[in-house]
Short mmCIF file of C-alpha atoms in Angstrom, two decimals:
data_model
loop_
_atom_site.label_atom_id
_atom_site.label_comp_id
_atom_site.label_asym_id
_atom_site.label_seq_id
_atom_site.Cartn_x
_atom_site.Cartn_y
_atom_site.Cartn_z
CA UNK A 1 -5.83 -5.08 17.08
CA UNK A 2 -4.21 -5.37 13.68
CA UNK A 3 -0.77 -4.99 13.17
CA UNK A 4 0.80 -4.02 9.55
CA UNK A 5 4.51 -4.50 8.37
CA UNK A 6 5.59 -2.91 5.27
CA UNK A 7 8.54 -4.88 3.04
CA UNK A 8 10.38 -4.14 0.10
CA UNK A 9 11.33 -0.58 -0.39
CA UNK A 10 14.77 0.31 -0.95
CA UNK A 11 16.86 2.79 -3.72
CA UNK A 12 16.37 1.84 -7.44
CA UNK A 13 17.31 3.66 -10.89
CA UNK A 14 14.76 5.61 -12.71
CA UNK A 15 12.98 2.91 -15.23
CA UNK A 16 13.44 0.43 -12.22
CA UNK A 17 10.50 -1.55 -10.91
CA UNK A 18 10.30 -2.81 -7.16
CA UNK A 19 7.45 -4.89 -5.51
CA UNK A 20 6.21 -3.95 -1.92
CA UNK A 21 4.74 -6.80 0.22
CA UNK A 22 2.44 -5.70 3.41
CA UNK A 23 1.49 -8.44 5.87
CA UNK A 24 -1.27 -8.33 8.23
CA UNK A 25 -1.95 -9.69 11.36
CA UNK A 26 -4.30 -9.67 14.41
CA UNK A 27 -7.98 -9.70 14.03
CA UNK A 28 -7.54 -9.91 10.20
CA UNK A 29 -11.38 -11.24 9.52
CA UNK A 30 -12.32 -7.90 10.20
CA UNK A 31 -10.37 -5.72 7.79
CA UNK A 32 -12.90 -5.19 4.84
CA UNK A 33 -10.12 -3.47 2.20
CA UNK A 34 -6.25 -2.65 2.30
CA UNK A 35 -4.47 -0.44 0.17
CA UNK A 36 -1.19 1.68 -0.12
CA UNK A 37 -0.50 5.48 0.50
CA UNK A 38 2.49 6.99 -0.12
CA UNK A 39 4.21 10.94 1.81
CA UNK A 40 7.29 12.93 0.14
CA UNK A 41 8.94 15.44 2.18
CA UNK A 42 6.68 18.64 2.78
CA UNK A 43 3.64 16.57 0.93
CA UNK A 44 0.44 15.57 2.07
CA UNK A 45 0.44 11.63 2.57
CA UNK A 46 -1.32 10.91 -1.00
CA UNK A 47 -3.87 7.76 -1.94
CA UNK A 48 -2.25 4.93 -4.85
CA UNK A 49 -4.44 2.43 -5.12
CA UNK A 50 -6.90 0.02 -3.30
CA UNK A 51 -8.59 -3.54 -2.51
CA UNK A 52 -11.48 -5.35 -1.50
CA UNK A 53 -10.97 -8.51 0.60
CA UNK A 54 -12.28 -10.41 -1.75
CA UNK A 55 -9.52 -8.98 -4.40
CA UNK A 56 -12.57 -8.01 -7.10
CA UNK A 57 -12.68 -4.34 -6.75
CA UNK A 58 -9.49 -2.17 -7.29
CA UNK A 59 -8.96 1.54 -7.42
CA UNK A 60 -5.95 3.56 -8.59
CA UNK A 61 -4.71 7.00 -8.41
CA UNK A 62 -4.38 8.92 -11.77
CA UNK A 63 -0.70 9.01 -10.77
CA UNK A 64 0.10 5.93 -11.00
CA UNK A 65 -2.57 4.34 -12.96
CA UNK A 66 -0.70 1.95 -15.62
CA UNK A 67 2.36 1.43 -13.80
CA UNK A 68 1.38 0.36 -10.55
CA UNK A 69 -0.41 -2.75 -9.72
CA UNK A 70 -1.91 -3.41 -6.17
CA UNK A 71 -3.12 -7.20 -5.63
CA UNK A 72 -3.29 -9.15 -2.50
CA UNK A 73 -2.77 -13.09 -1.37
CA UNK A 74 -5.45 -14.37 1.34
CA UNK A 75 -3.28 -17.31 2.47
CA UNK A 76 -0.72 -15.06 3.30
CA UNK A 77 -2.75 -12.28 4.60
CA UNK A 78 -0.45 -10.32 2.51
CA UNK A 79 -0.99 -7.25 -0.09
CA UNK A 80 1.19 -6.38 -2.43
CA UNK A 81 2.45 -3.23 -4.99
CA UNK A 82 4.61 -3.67 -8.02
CA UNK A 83 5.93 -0.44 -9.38
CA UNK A 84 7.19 -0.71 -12.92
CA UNK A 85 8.65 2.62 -14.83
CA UNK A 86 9.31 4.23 -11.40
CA UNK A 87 10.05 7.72 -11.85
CA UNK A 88 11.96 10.41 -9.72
CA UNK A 89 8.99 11.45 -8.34
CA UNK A 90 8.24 8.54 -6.99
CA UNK A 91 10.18 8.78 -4.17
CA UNK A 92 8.62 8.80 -0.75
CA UNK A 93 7.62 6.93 2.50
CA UNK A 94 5.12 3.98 1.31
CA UNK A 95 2.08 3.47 4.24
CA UNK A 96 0.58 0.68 3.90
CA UNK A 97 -3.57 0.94 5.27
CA UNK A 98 -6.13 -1.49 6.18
CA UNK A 99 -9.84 -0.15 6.59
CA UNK A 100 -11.21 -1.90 10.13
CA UNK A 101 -15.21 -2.69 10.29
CA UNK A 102 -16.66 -5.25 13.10
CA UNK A 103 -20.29 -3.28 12.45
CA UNK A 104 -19.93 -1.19 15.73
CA UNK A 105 -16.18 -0.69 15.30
CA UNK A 106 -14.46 1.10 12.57
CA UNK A 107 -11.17 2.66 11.81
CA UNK A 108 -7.86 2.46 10.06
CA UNK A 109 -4.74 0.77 10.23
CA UNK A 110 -1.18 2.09 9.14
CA UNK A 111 2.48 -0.10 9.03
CA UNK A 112 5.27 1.73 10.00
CA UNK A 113 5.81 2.82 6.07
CA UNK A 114 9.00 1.59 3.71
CA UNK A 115 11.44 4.27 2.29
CA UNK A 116 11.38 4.27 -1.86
CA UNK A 117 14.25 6.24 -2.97
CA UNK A 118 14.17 6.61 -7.52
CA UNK A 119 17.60 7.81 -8.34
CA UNK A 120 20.85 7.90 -10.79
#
């Protein structure tokens, strides 16, 4: 079992940055990558970005590329977003996701998801 708890959203002026923390916990030696997904109202929930465990490979959604910046902090079992230059349309629930591999048990892992609210 893994449990996943999403921190840091909140309401912030276009231009604004915010930093999302995601701690895991449970059978954490078996998560192999986290990463962060983010659902508007009447959207389909859409990929941002992506880590290994070991913090050397990480993907980004064209979106977001150059103004987001996933990394994560093994101590702490704890990933993390910063969002500089948010935009309106940035606004959404953020999901935070760990992928779950023993070798004969896979699947995925979702927090409860943080409310990001970009306005004037």
């Amino acid at each position: 079992q893994v449990q996943l708890v999403e921190f840091g959203g909140g309401l912030v002026q276009p231009g604004g940055s915010l930093r999302l923390s995601c701690v895991a916990s449970g059978s954490i030696f078996s998560i192999n990558a986290m990463g962060w997904y983010r659902q508007a109202p009447g959207k389909q929930r859409e990929f941002l970005a992506r880590i290994t465990n070991s913090g050397a490979n990480r993907n980004y959604a064209e979106s977001v590329q150059g103004r987001f910046t996933i990394s994560r902090d093994n101590a702490k079992n704890t990933i993390y977003l910063q969002m500089n230059n948010l935009k309106p349309e940035d606004t959404a629930v953020y999901y935070c996701n760990a992928e779950y591999n023993t070798g004969a048990y896979h699947d995925d892992y979702w927090g409860q998801g943080t409310q990001v609210t970009v306005s004037s």
